[in-house]
Amino acid sequence: MARHVVLGKGPIGRTLAQHLAAAGHEVHVLSRSGARPGTPGRTAAPGGGTVTHHRVDGTDADALTRHSRGAAALYNCVNPAYHRWVSDWPPVADALLTAAERTGAVLVVAGNLYSYGAGNEHMHEDDPLATRETKGQVRARMWADALARHDAGALRAVEVRGSDYLGPGAEAHAHVGPRMLAPLLAGKVLRPVGSADQPHTWTYLPDFAAALAAAAALPAAWGRPWHVPSPEPLTYRQVAERFAAAAGAPAPRVSPVPLALVRALGVAQPMMREVHAVGYQFTAPFVADDAASRAVLGTSSTDWDDVVAQTLAAYRHEQRAAA
């Protein structure tokens, strides 16, 4: 059993904590709010591991250091609101770098594909980070800073990049989450951003967690980015059709929201302005090559049938619990 520290308890952080605990590890989840109201601060997993929640300010390098002493890995699974990336990310990233330097824990960053930028329709890990979009530039700078310190021998770092995620635990903002499943199962119109007919890589949350854990434990993986092994690219429409068929729901009716309308909404809504800025991801192919990570990390992707079945089961369980 090793000690692992996860900063952030969103869908990726929660899924990773469960994955590590199921493998028998001692997991400490750090977040601004600590354990969710009405839930225990420490739980045991069937695999023999434990998950303990702590209330910690992610910009506090001293606090991160205290919790990370003796840890094998420190995972960055934070995800500020889109319109706050420029202000909220840098102090968190700096604090994590400091804690990793002080403790020797491997810094494992849960990244995304924004840094490659528009026009790169089949992304590889060694492609330049050429985005002109602000959020992608923030993430590119974070990785550049971590890599510089890794190359200087100050710490050990690795980044694992996933695409838009789906699966148990995906929240309302996920493109293939409740915002798709609720109207789909009710027979209502689905309204994706931009287009429903461009090939797109979708990352299953448990596969994301498995790749993060594998990268943390493998010295050969450190010092470079990896793409999460993901099932074959599908269009939004194809994904919706798979969910509808599995659920016994009517064939999906899909009416995309034009980017021009998203842009107009962004005049008054900062979040919509940021959604428009990455709208290129849904109006052209957006595919991540994962051949290198499959070969080195030794993880694979869950097939679409299982992705759909497990996601539907989790969503229905949550709906019953809420009712």
PDB file of C-alpha atoms in Angstrom:
ATOM      1  CA  MET A   1       0.000   0.000   0.000  1.00  0.00           C
ATOM      2  CA  ALA A   2       1.361   3.412  -1.021  1.00  0.00           C
ATOM      3  CA  ARG A   3       0.202   6.894  -0.090  1.00  0.00           C
ATOM      4  CA  HIS A   4      -1.342   8.932  -2.923  1.00  0.00           C
ATOM      5  CA  VAL A   5      -2.560  12.526  -2.752  1.00  0.00           C
ATOM      6  CA  VAL A   6      -5.281  13.788  -5.107  1.00  0.00           C
ATOM      7  CA  LEU A   7      -5.986  17.513  -5.334  1.00  0.00           C
ATOM      8  CA  GLY A   8      -9.552  18.020  -6.541  1.00  0.00           C
ATOM      9  CA  LYS A   9     -12.693  15.953  -6.002  1.00  0.00           C
ATOM     10  CA  GLY A  10     -14.501  16.528  -9.294  1.00  0.00           C
ATOM     11  CA  PRO A  11     -15.327  13.607 -11.596  1.00  0.00           C
ATOM     12  CA  ILE A  12     -11.687  12.853 -12.426  1.00  0.00           C
ATOM     13  CA  GLY A  13     -10.428  13.221  -8.855  1.00  0.00           C
ATOM     14  CA  ARG A  14     -13.226  11.074  -7.414  1.00  0.00           C
ATOM     15  CA  THR A  15     -12.802   8.365 -10.031  1.00  0.00           C
ATOM     16  CA  LEU A  16      -9.041   8.318  -9.525  1.00  0.00           C
ATOM     17  CA  ALA A  17      -9.391   8.092  -5.733  1.00  0.00           C
ATOM     18  CA  GLN A  18     -11.740   5.118  -6.095  1.00  0.00           C
ATOM     19  CA  HIS A  19      -9.370   3.450  -8.571  1.00  0.00           C
ATOM     20  CA  LEU A  20      -6.350   3.831  -6.303  1.00  0.00           C
ATOM     21  CA  ALA A  21      -8.213   2.708  -3.187  1.00  0.00           C
ATOM     22  CA  ALA A  22      -9.539  -0.349  -5.022  1.00  0.00           C
ATOM     23  CA  ALA A  23      -5.903  -1.233  -5.738  1.00  0.00           C
ATOM     24  CA  GLY A  24      -5.196  -1.143  -1.994  1.00  0.00           C
ATOM     25  CA  HIS A  25      -3.636   2.304  -1.646  1.00  0.00           C
ATOM     26  CA  GLU A  26      -4.024   4.972   1.007  1.00  0.00           C
ATOM     27  CA  VAL A  27      -5.577   7.922  -0.787  1.00  0.00           C
ATOM     28  CA  HIS A  28      -5.885  11.458   0.551  1.00  0.00           C
ATOM     29  CA  VAL A  29      -8.235  13.764  -1.360  1.00  0.00           C
ATOM     30  CA  LEU A  30      -7.638  17.483  -0.870  1.00  0.00           C
ATOM     31  CA  SER A  31     -10.295  20.053  -1.714  1.00  0.00           C
ATOM     32  CA  ARG A  32     -11.626  23.404  -0.560  1.00  0.00           C
ATOM     33  CA  SER A  33     -14.697  21.842   1.037  1.00  0.00           C
ATOM     34  CA  GLY A  34     -13.437  18.482   2.272  1.00  0.00           C
ATOM     35  CA  ALA A  35     -15.855  15.571   2.543  1.00  0.00           C
ATOM     36  CA  ARG A  36     -19.313  16.078   1.119  1.00  0.00           C
ATOM     37  CA  PRO A  37     -21.990  16.920   3.697  1.00  0.00           C
ATOM     38  CA  GLY A  38     -23.481  13.797   5.209  1.00  0.00           C
ATOM     39  CA  THR A  39     -20.628  11.544   4.126  1.00  0.00           C
ATOM     40  CA  PRO A  40     -17.768  10.172   6.263  1.00  0.00           C
ATOM     41  CA  GLY A  41     -14.365  11.787   6.057  1.00  0.00           C
ATOM     42  CA  ARG A  42     -12.707   8.403   5.652  1.00  0.00           C
ATOM     43  CA  THR A  43     -13.972   5.325   3.823  1.00  0.00           C
ATOM     44  CA  ALA A  44     -12.561   1.879   3.146  1.00  0.00           C
ATOM     45  CA  ALA A  45     -12.595   0.389  -0.331  1.00  0.00           C
ATOM     46  CA  PRO A  46     -13.327  -3.262  -1.206  1.00  0.00           C
ATOM     47  CA  GLY A  47      -9.744  -3.585  -2.446  1.00  0.00           C
ATOM     48  CA  GLY A  48      -8.352  -2.818   0.990  1.00  0.00           C
ATOM     49  CA  GLY A  49      -7.413   0.806   0.430  1.00  0.00           C
ATOM     50  CA  THR A  50      -8.850   3.909   2.027  1.00  0.00           C
ATOM     51  CA  VAL A  51      -9.988   7.364   0.922  1.00  0.00           C
ATOM     52  CA  THR A  52      -9.643  10.249   3.372  1.00  0.00           C
ATOM     53  CA  HIS A  53     -10.884  13.770   2.650  1.00  0.00           C
ATOM     54  CA  HIS A  54      -9.173  16.937   3.860  1.00  0.00           C
ATOM     55  CA  ARG A  55     -10.176  20.582   3.570  1.00  0.00           C
ATOM     56  CA  VAL A  56      -7.201  22.322   1.948  1.00  0.00           C
ATOM     57  CA  ASP A  57      -6.617  25.490  -0.044  1.00  0.00           C
ATOM     58  CA  GLY A  58      -5.023  24.349  -3.307  1.00  0.00           C
ATOM     59  CA  THR A  59      -2.924  27.515  -3.506  1.00  0.00           C
ATOM     60  CA  ASP A  60      -1.300  26.805  -0.108  1.00  0.00           C
ATOM     61  CA  ALA A  61       2.041  25.173  -0.912  1.00  0.00           C
ATOM     62  CA  ASP A  62       2.780  24.522   2.763  1.00  0.00           C
ATOM     63  CA  ALA A  63      -0.504  22.660   3.251  1.00  0.00           C
ATOM     64  CA  LEU A  64       0.022  20.628   0.075  1.00  0.00           C
ATOM     65  CA  THR A  65       3.512  19.785   1.273  1.00  0.00           C
ATOM     66  CA  ARG A  66       2.291  18.577   4.680  1.00  0.00           C
ATOM     67  CA  HIS A  67      -0.225  16.229   3.135  1.00  0.00           C
ATOM     68  CA  SER A  68       2.174  14.994   0.431  1.00  0.00           C
ATOM     69  CA  ARG A  69       5.106  13.981   2.623  1.00  0.00           C
ATOM     70  CA  GLY A  70       5.748  10.298   2.101  1.00  0.00           C
ATOM     71  CA  ALA A  71       3.409  10.156  -0.908  1.00  0.00           C
ATOM     72  CA  ALA A  72       4.323   8.232  -4.026  1.00  0.00           C
ATOM     73  CA  ALA A  73       2.407  10.672  -6.204  1.00  0.00           C
ATOM     74  CA  LEU A  74       0.614  14.004  -6.091  1.00  0.00           C
ATOM     75  CA  TYR A  75      -2.175  14.320  -8.670  1.00  0.00           C
ATOM     76  CA  ASN A  76      -3.483  17.592 -10.075  1.00  0.00           C
ATOM     77  CA  CYS A  77      -7.176  16.930 -10.759  1.00  0.00           C
ATOM     78  CA  VAL A  78      -8.380  20.484 -10.194  1.00  0.00           C
ATOM     79  CA  ASN A  79     -10.725  22.066 -12.734  1.00  0.00           C
ATOM     80  CA  PRO A  80     -11.691  25.713 -12.176  1.00  0.00           C
ATOM     81  CA  ALA A  81     -14.653  27.188 -14.013  1.00  0.00           C
ATOM     82  CA  TYR A  82     -13.800  27.993 -17.644  1.00  0.00           C
ATOM     83  CA  HIS A  83     -13.941  31.742 -17.190  1.00  0.00           C
ATOM     84  CA  ARG A  84     -11.587  31.594 -14.186  1.00  0.00           C
ATOM     85  CA  TRP A  85      -8.722  29.583 -15.638  1.00  0.00           C
ATOM     86  CA  VAL A  86      -6.493  32.623 -16.173  1.00  0.00           C
ATOM     87  CA  SER A  87      -6.825  33.765 -12.557  1.00  0.00           C
ATOM     88  CA  ASP A  88      -7.300  30.471 -10.689  1.00  0.00           C
ATOM     89  CA  TRP A  89      -4.904  28.042 -12.362  1.00  0.00           C
ATOM     90  CA  PRO A  90      -1.465  29.696 -11.932  1.00  0.00           C
ATOM     91  CA  PRO A  91      -1.406  29.857  -8.098  1.00  0.00           C
ATOM     92  CA  VAL A  92      -2.597  26.245  -7.834  1.00  0.00           C
ATOM     93  CA  ALA A  93      -0.050  25.044 -10.389  1.00  0.00           C
ATOM     94  CA  ASP A  94       2.769  26.901  -8.600  1.00  0.00           C
ATOM     95  CA  ALA A  95       1.783  25.443  -5.222  1.00  0.00           C
ATOM     96  CA  LEU A  96       1.753  21.928  -6.663  1.00  0.00           C
ATOM     97  CA  LEU A  97       5.202  22.387  -8.192  1.00  0.00           C
ATOM     98  CA  THR A  98       6.537  23.578  -4.845  1.00  0.00           C
ATOM     99  CA  ALA A  99       4.996  20.646  -2.966  1.00  0.00           C
ATOM    100  CA  ALA A 100       6.348  18.137  -5.496  1.00  0.00           C
ATOM    101  CA  GLU A 101       9.846  19.626  -5.201  1.00  0.00           C
ATOM    102  CA  ARG A 102       9.774  19.542  -1.411  1.00  0.00           C
ATOM    103  CA  THR A 103       8.422  16.018  -1.035  1.00  0.00           C
ATOM    104  CA  GLY A 104       9.706  14.073  -4.027  1.00  0.00           C
ATOM    105  CA  ALA A 105       6.189  12.896  -4.895  1.00  0.00           C
ATOM    106  CA  VAL A 106       5.686  12.394  -8.632  1.00  0.00           C
ATOM    107  CA  LEU A 107       3.517  15.228  -9.943  1.00  0.00           C
ATOM    108  CA  VAL A 108       0.833  13.726 -12.183  1.00  0.00           C
ATOM    109  CA  VAL A 109      -1.265  16.261 -14.091  1.00  0.00           C
ATOM    110  CA  ALA A 110      -4.723  15.425 -15.423  1.00  0.00           C
ATOM    111  CA  GLY A 111      -4.558  17.429 -18.647  1.00  0.00           C
ATOM    112  CA  ASN A 112      -6.675  17.981 -21.721  1.00  0.00           C
ATOM    113  CA  LEU A 113      -6.259  18.569 -25.458  1.00  0.00           C
ATOM    114  CA  TYR A 114      -6.871  22.314 -25.581  1.00  0.00           C
ATOM    115  CA  SER A 115      -3.199  23.241 -25.916  1.00  0.00           C
ATOM    116  CA  TYR A 116      -2.863  21.799 -29.430  1.00  0.00           C
ATOM    117  CA  GLY A 117      -5.246  24.383 -30.821  1.00  0.00           C
ATOM    118  CA  ALA A 118      -7.592  24.591 -33.786  1.00  0.00           C
ATOM    119  CA  GLY A 119      -6.595  22.949 -37.042  1.00  0.00           C
ATOM    120  CA  ASN A 120      -4.975  19.882 -35.464  1.00  0.00           C
ATOM    121  CA  GLU A 121      -7.571  17.260 -36.276  1.00  0.00           C
ATOM    122  CA  HIS A 122      -5.509  14.167 -35.311  1.00  0.00           C
ATOM    123  CA  MET A 123      -3.428  14.977 -32.246  1.00  0.00           C
ATOM    124  CA  HIS A 124      -0.224  13.250 -31.132  1.00  0.00           C
ATOM    125  CA  GLU A 125       1.644  13.873 -27.881  1.00  0.00           C
ATOM    126  CA  ASP A 126       4.674  15.317 -29.654  1.00  0.00           C
ATOM    127  CA  ASP A 127       2.649  17.880 -31.630  1.00  0.00           C
ATOM    128  CA  PRO A 128       3.453  21.519 -30.818  1.00  0.00           C
ATOM    129  CA  LEU A 129       1.233  23.274 -28.302  1.00  0.00           C
ATOM    130  CA  ALA A 130       0.228  25.933 -30.794  1.00  0.00           C
ATOM    131  CA  THR A 131      -3.145  27.106 -29.528  1.00  0.00           C
ATOM    132  CA  ARG A 132      -4.077  30.771 -29.687  1.00  0.00           C
ATOM    133  CA  GLU A 133      -6.982  30.252 -27.306  1.00  0.00           C
ATOM    134  CA  THR A 134      -6.515  31.534 -23.757  1.00  0.00           C
ATOM    135  CA  LYS A 135      -7.505  28.420 -21.807  1.00  0.00           C
ATOM    136  CA  GLY A 136      -5.252  26.237 -23.920  1.00  0.00           C
ATOM    137  CA  GLN A 137      -2.388  28.674 -23.412  1.00  0.00           C
ATOM    138  CA  VAL A 138      -2.875  28.474 -19.640  1.00  0.00           C
ATOM    139  CA  ARG A 139      -2.611  24.688 -19.749  1.00  0.00           C
ATOM    140  CA  ALA A 140       0.368  24.811 -22.115  1.00  0.00           C
ATOM    141  CA  ARG A 141       2.235  27.133 -19.735  1.00  0.00           C
ATOM    142  CA  MET A 142       1.458  24.864 -16.788  1.00  0.00           C
ATOM    143  CA  TRP A 143       2.978  21.878 -18.554  1.00  0.00           C
ATOM    144  CA  ALA A 144       5.981  23.893 -19.795  1.00  0.00           C
ATOM    145  CA  ASP A 145       6.736  25.001 -16.229  1.00  0.00           C
ATOM    146  CA  ALA A 146       6.440  21.464 -14.866  1.00  0.00           C
ATOM    147  CA  LEU A 147       8.564  20.022 -17.665  1.00  0.00           C
ATOM    148  CA  ALA A 148      11.266  22.653 -17.160  1.00  0.00           C
ATOM    149  CA  ARG A 149      11.581  21.709 -13.490  1.00  0.00           C
ATOM    150  CA  HIS A 150      11.513  18.012 -14.383  1.00  0.00           C
ATOM    151  CA  ASP A 151      14.296  18.457 -16.925  1.00  0.00           C
ATOM    152  CA  ALA A 152      16.309  20.438 -14.362  1.00  0.00           C
ATOM    153  CA  GLY A 153      16.042  17.549 -11.903  1.00  0.00           C
ATOM    154  CA  ALA A 154      14.009  19.534  -9.365  1.00  0.00           C
ATOM    155  CA  LEU A 155      11.025  17.176  -9.504  1.00  0.00           C
ATOM    156  CA  ARG A 156       9.426  14.349 -11.460  1.00  0.00           C
ATOM    157  CA  ALA A 157       6.370  15.198 -13.558  1.00  0.00           C
ATOM    158  CA  VAL A 158       4.080  13.639 -16.137  1.00  0.00           C
ATOM    159  CA  GLU A 159       0.885  14.833 -17.825  1.00  0.00           C
ATOM    160  CA  VAL A 160      -1.962  12.581 -18.947  1.00  0.00           C
ATOM    161  CA  ARG A 161      -4.311  14.247 -21.442  1.00  0.00           C
ATOM    162  CA  GLY A 162      -7.886  13.179 -21.910  1.00  0.00           C
ATOM    163  CA  SER A 163     -10.603  14.386 -24.237  1.00  0.00           C
ATOM    164  CA  ASP A 164     -14.200  15.231 -23.267  1.00  0.00           C
ATOM    165  CA  TYR A 165     -15.073  12.652 -20.661  1.00  0.00           C
ATOM    166  CA  LEU A 166     -18.121  10.539 -19.991  1.00  0.00           C
ATOM    167  CA  GLY A 167     -19.032   7.769 -17.604  1.00  0.00           C
ATOM    168  CA  PRO A 168     -20.234   7.276 -14.032  1.00  0.00           C
ATOM    169  CA  GLY A 169     -19.803  10.498 -12.099  1.00  0.00           C
ATOM    170  CA  ALA A 170     -19.806  12.839 -15.105  1.00  0.00           C
ATOM    171  CA  GLU A 171     -21.528  16.050 -14.081  1.00  0.00           C
ATOM    172  CA  ALA A 172     -23.965  18.452 -15.704  1.00  0.00           C
ATOM    173  CA  HIS A 173     -21.388  20.322 -17.796  1.00  0.00           C
ATOM    174  CA  ALA A 174     -20.124  17.169 -19.567  1.00  0.00           C
ATOM    175  CA  HIS A 175     -21.215  17.037 -23.215  1.00  0.00           C
ATOM    176  CA  VAL A 176     -22.037  13.341 -22.823  1.00  0.00           C
ATOM    177  CA  GLY A 177     -23.431  13.402 -19.314  1.00  0.00           C
ATOM    178  CA  PRO A 178     -26.757  14.377 -17.771  1.00  0.00           C
ATOM    179  CA  ARG A 179     -27.130  17.168 -20.338  1.00  0.00           C
ATOM    180  CA  MET A 180     -27.375  14.456 -23.017  1.00  0.00           C
ATOM    181  CA  LEU A 181     -28.958  11.615 -21.065  1.00  0.00           C
ATOM    182  CA  ALA A 182     -31.811  13.536 -19.439  1.00  0.00           C
ATOM    183  CA  PRO A 183     -33.383  14.801 -22.689  1.00  0.00           C
ATOM    184  CA  LEU A 184     -32.454  11.635 -24.577  1.00  0.00           C
ATOM    185  CA  LEU A 185     -34.314   9.363 -22.167  1.00  0.00           C
ATOM    186  CA  ALA A 186     -37.242  11.792 -22.103  1.00  0.00           C
ATOM    187  CA  GLY A 187     -37.519  11.807 -25.893  1.00  0.00           C
ATOM    188  CA  LYS A 188     -36.607  15.479 -26.117  1.00  0.00           C
ATOM    189  CA  VAL A 189     -34.325  17.247 -28.585  1.00  0.00           C
ATOM    190  CA  LEU A 190     -30.575  17.143 -27.938  1.00  0.00           C
ATOM    191  CA  ARG A 191     -28.716  20.423 -28.476  1.00  0.00           C
ATOM    192  CA  PRO A 192     -24.957  19.922 -28.752  1.00  0.00           C
ATOM    193  CA  VAL A 193     -22.612  22.807 -29.480  1.00  0.00           C
ATOM    194  CA  GLY A 194     -21.574  23.423 -33.082  1.00  0.00           C
ATOM    195  CA  SER A 195     -22.113  20.121 -34.865  1.00  0.00           C
ATOM    196  CA  ALA A 196     -23.275  16.597 -34.132  1.00  0.00           C
ATOM    197  CA  ASP A 197     -21.498  14.964 -37.063  1.00  0.00           C
ATOM    198  CA  GLN A 198     -17.758  15.390 -36.603  1.00  0.00           C
ATOM    199  CA  PRO A 199     -15.575  12.496 -35.359  1.00  0.00           C
ATOM    200  CA  HIS A 200     -14.565  13.142 -31.783  1.00  0.00           C
ATOM    201  CA  THR A 201     -12.493  11.340 -29.161  1.00  0.00           C
ATOM    202  CA  TRP A 202     -14.433  10.686 -25.949  1.00  0.00           C
ATOM    203  CA  THR A 203     -12.581   9.588 -22.816  1.00  0.00           C
ATOM    204  CA  TYR A 204     -14.148   7.205 -20.306  1.00  0.00           C
ATOM    205  CA  LEU A 205     -13.554   8.357 -16.734  1.00  0.00           C
ATOM    206  CA  PRO A 206     -12.337   4.968 -15.396  1.00  0.00           C
ATOM    207  CA  ASP A 207      -9.865   4.785 -18.307  1.00  0.00           C
ATOM    208  CA  PHE A 208      -8.624   8.272 -17.386  1.00  0.00           C
ATOM    209  CA  ALA A 209      -8.047   7.149 -13.797  1.00  0.00           C
ATOM    210  CA  ALA A 210      -6.233   4.000 -14.886  1.00  0.00           C
ATOM    211  CA  ALA A 211      -3.898   5.984 -17.150  1.00  0.00           C
ATOM    212  CA  LEU A 212      -3.100   8.515 -14.401  1.00  0.00           C
ATOM    213  CA  ALA A 213      -2.265   5.753 -11.935  1.00  0.00           C
ATOM    214  CA  ALA A 214      -0.131   3.907 -14.486  1.00  0.00           C
ATOM    215  CA  ALA A 215       1.823   7.046 -15.394  1.00  0.00           C
ATOM    216  CA  ALA A 216       2.503   7.771 -11.728  1.00  0.00           C
ATOM    217  CA  ALA A 217       4.026   4.346 -11.165  1.00  0.00           C
ATOM    218  CA  LEU A 218       6.131   4.082 -14.330  1.00  0.00           C
ATOM    219  CA  PRO A 219       9.467   5.950 -14.411  1.00  0.00           C
ATOM    220  CA  ALA A 220       9.643   5.468 -18.185  1.00  0.00           C
ATOM    221  CA  ALA A 221       6.509   7.603 -18.492  1.00  0.00           C
ATOM    222  CA  TRP A 222       7.794  10.617 -16.564  1.00  0.00           C
ATOM    223  CA  GLY A 223       8.923  13.773 -18.314  1.00  0.00           C
ATOM    224  CA  ARG A 224       6.423  13.767 -21.166  1.00  0.00           C
ATOM    225  CA  PRO A 225       2.671  13.850 -21.889  1.00  0.00           C
ATOM    226  CA  TRP A 226       0.440  10.894 -22.746  1.00  0.00           C
ATOM    227  CA  HIS A 227      -3.035  10.586 -24.205  1.00  0.00           C
ATOM    228  CA  VAL A 228      -5.577   8.524 -22.306  1.00  0.00           C
ATOM    229  CA  PRO A 229      -6.409   5.349 -24.246  1.00  0.00           C
ATOM    230  CA  SER A 230      -9.949   5.983 -25.456  1.00  0.00           C
ATOM    231  CA  PRO A 231     -12.467   4.019 -27.536  1.00  0.00           C
ATOM    232  CA  GLU A 232     -12.728   4.708 -31.251  1.00  0.00           C
ATOM    233  CA  PRO A 233     -13.854   8.219 -32.152  1.00  0.00           C
ATOM    234  CA  LEU A 234     -17.556   8.715 -32.709  1.00  0.00           C
ATOM    235  CA  THR A 235     -19.670  11.711 -33.615  1.00  0.00           C
ATOM    236  CA  TYR A 236     -22.010  13.145 -30.987  1.00  0.00           C
ATOM    237  CA  ARG A 237     -24.926  11.753 -32.977  1.00  0.00           C
ATOM    238  CA  GLN A 238     -23.424   8.260 -33.038  1.00  0.00           C
ATOM    239  CA  VAL A 239     -22.873   8.352 -29.274  1.00  0.00           C
ATOM    240  CA  ALA A 240     -26.468   9.464 -28.716  1.00  0.00           C
ATOM    241  CA  GLU A 241     -27.717   6.673 -30.970  1.00  0.00           C
ATOM    242  CA  ARG A 242     -25.783   4.087 -28.976  1.00  0.00           C
ATOM    243  CA  PHE A 243     -27.230   5.334 -25.704  1.00  0.00           C
ATOM    244  CA  ALA A 244     -30.748   5.436 -27.134  1.00  0.00           C
ATOM    245  CA  ALA A 245     -30.497   1.877 -28.440  1.00  0.00           C
ATOM    246  CA  ALA A 246     -29.137   0.564 -25.144  1.00  0.00           C
ATOM    247  CA  ALA A 247     -31.827   2.385 -23.153  1.00  0.00           C
ATOM    248  CA  GLY A 248     -34.697   1.409 -25.412  1.00  0.00           C
ATOM    249  CA  ALA A 249     -35.352   5.099 -26.028  1.00  0.00           C
ATOM    250  CA  PRO A 250     -36.602   6.648 -29.277  1.00  0.00           C
ATOM    251  CA  ALA A 251     -34.039   7.500 -31.937  1.00  0.00           C
ATOM    252  CA  PRO A 252     -32.422  10.761 -30.827  1.00  0.00           C
ATOM    253  CA  ARG A 253     -33.495  14.044 -32.317  1.00  0.00           C
ATOM    254  CA  VAL A 254     -30.456  16.305 -32.552  1.00  0.00           C
ATOM    255  CA  SER A 255     -30.466  20.037 -33.254  1.00  0.00           C
ATOM    256  CA  PRO A 256     -27.027  21.610 -32.733  1.00  0.00           C
ATOM    257  CA  VAL A 257     -26.659  25.105 -31.313  1.00  0.00           C
ATOM    258  CA  PRO A 258     -24.787  27.229 -33.914  1.00  0.00           C
ATOM    259  CA  LEU A 259     -21.538  28.769 -32.720  1.00  0.00           C
ATOM    260  CA  ALA A 260     -22.863  32.178 -33.749  1.00  0.00           C
ATOM    261  CA  LEU A 261     -25.613  31.829 -31.145  1.00  0.00           C
ATOM    262  CA  VAL A 262     -23.122  30.629 -28.512  1.00  0.00           C
ATOM    263  CA  ARG A 263     -21.015  33.688 -29.272  1.00  0.00           C
ATOM    264  CA  ALA A 264     -24.028  35.988 -28.888  1.00  0.00           C
ATOM    265  CA  LEU A 265     -24.878  34.424 -25.533  1.00  0.00           C
ATOM    266  CA  GLY A 266     -21.278  34.981 -24.486  1.00  0.00           C
ATOM    267  CA  VAL A 267     -21.773  38.741 -24.533  1.00  0.00           C
ATOM    268  CA  ALA A 268     -23.633  38.435 -21.244  1.00  0.00           C
ATOM    269  CA  GLN A 269     -22.449  35.032 -20.000  1.00  0.00           C
ATOM    270  CA  PRO A 270     -18.698  34.547 -19.417  1.00  0.00           C
ATOM    271  CA  MET A 271     -19.013  30.756 -19.454  1.00  0.00           C
ATOM    272  CA  MET A 272     -20.662  30.776 -22.894  1.00  0.00           C
ATOM    273  CA  ARG A 273     -17.937  33.086 -24.161  1.00  0.00           C
ATOM    274  CA  GLU A 274     -15.367  30.466 -23.135  1.00  0.00           C
ATOM    275  CA  VAL A 275     -17.414  27.643 -24.665  1.00  0.00           C
ATOM    276  CA  HIS A 276     -17.446  29.549 -27.952  1.00  0.00           C
ATOM    277  CA  ALA A 277     -13.659  29.905 -27.806  1.00  0.00           C
ATOM    278  CA  VAL A 278     -13.250  26.120 -27.943  1.00  0.00           C
ATOM    279  CA  GLY A 279     -16.141  25.556 -30.328  1.00  0.00           C
ATOM    280  CA  TYR A 280     -13.682  24.446 -33.026  1.00  0.00           C
ATOM    281  CA  GLN A 281     -13.491  21.133 -31.166  1.00  0.00           C
ATOM    282  CA  PHE A 282     -17.019  20.327 -32.344  1.00  0.00           C
ATOM    283  CA  THR A 283     -17.073  21.785 -35.856  1.00  0.00           C
ATOM    284  CA  ALA A 284     -14.123  19.748 -37.191  1.00  0.00           C
ATOM    285  CA  PRO A 285     -12.623  16.335 -36.423  1.00  0.00           C
ATOM    286  CA  PHE A 286     -11.143  16.255 -32.908  1.00  0.00           C
ATOM    287  CA  VAL A 287      -9.244  13.002 -32.557  1.00  0.00           C
ATOM    288  CA  ALA A 288      -6.416  12.060 -30.174  1.00  0.00           C
ATOM    289  CA  ASP A 289      -3.947   9.340 -31.139  1.00  0.00           C
ATOM    290  CA  ASP A 290      -3.285   7.030 -28.186  1.00  0.00           C
ATOM    291  CA  ALA A 291      -0.969   4.420 -29.726  1.00  0.00           C
ATOM    292  CA  ALA A 292       2.064   5.570 -27.742  1.00  0.00           C
ATOM    293  CA  SER A 293       0.317   5.491 -24.393  1.00  0.00           C
ATOM    294  CA  ARG A 294      -1.171   2.064 -25.017  1.00  0.00           C
ATOM    295  CA  ALA A 295       2.299   0.734 -25.723  1.00  0.00           C
ATOM    296  CA  VAL A 296       4.087   2.374 -22.783  1.00  0.00           C
ATOM    297  CA  LEU A 297       1.504   2.774 -20.026  1.00  0.00           C
ATOM    298  CA  GLY A 298       0.094  -0.690 -20.593  1.00  0.00           C
ATOM    299  CA  THR A 299      -3.515   0.437 -20.197  1.00  0.00           C
ATOM    300  CA  SER A 300      -6.321   0.125 -22.705  1.00  0.00           C
ATOM    301  CA  SER A 301      -9.728   1.637 -23.358  1.00  0.00           C
ATOM    302  CA  THR A 302     -13.105   0.276 -22.356  1.00  0.00           C
ATOM    303  CA  ASP A 303     -15.178  -0.747 -25.374  1.00  0.00           C
ATOM    304  CA  TRP A 304     -18.207   1.328 -26.297  1.00  0.00           C
ATOM    305  CA  ASP A 305     -20.768  -1.306 -25.307  1.00  0.00           C
ATOM    306  CA  ASP A 306     -19.437  -1.384 -21.750  1.00  0.00           C
ATOM    307  CA  VAL A 307     -19.029   2.401 -21.643  1.00  0.00           C
ATOM    308  CA  VAL A 308     -22.682   2.867 -22.572  1.00  0.00           C
ATOM    309  CA  ALA A 309     -24.003   0.140 -20.261  1.00  0.00           C
ATOM    310  CA  GLN A 310     -22.039   1.272 -17.222  1.00  0.00           C
ATOM    311  CA  THR A 311     -22.775   4.952 -17.794  1.00  0.00           C
ATOM    312  CA  LEU A 312     -26.504   4.299 -18.175  1.00  0.00           C
ATOM    313  CA  ALA A 313     -26.585   2.121 -15.059  1.00  0.00           C
ATOM    314  CA  ALA A 314     -24.819   4.784 -12.993  1.00  0.00           C
ATOM    315  CA  TYR A 315     -27.067   7.552 -14.300  1.00  0.00           C
ATOM    316  CA  ARG A 316     -30.241   5.610 -13.530  1.00  0.00           C
ATOM    317  CA  HIS A 317     -28.963   4.775 -10.051  1.00  0.00           C
ATOM    318  CA  GLU A 318     -28.312   8.457  -9.390  1.00  0.00           C
ATOM    319  CA  GLN A 319     -31.776   9.382 -10.616  1.00  0.00           C
ATOM    320  CA  ARG A 320     -33.408   6.807  -8.345  1.00  0.00           C
ATOM    321  CA  ALA A 321     -31.349   8.006  -5.393  1.00  0.00           C
ATOM    322  CA  ALA A 322     -32.309  11.622  -6.076  1.00  0.00           C
ATOM    323  CA  ALA A 323     -35.976  10.679  -6.298  1.00  0.00           C
TER     324      ALA A 323
END
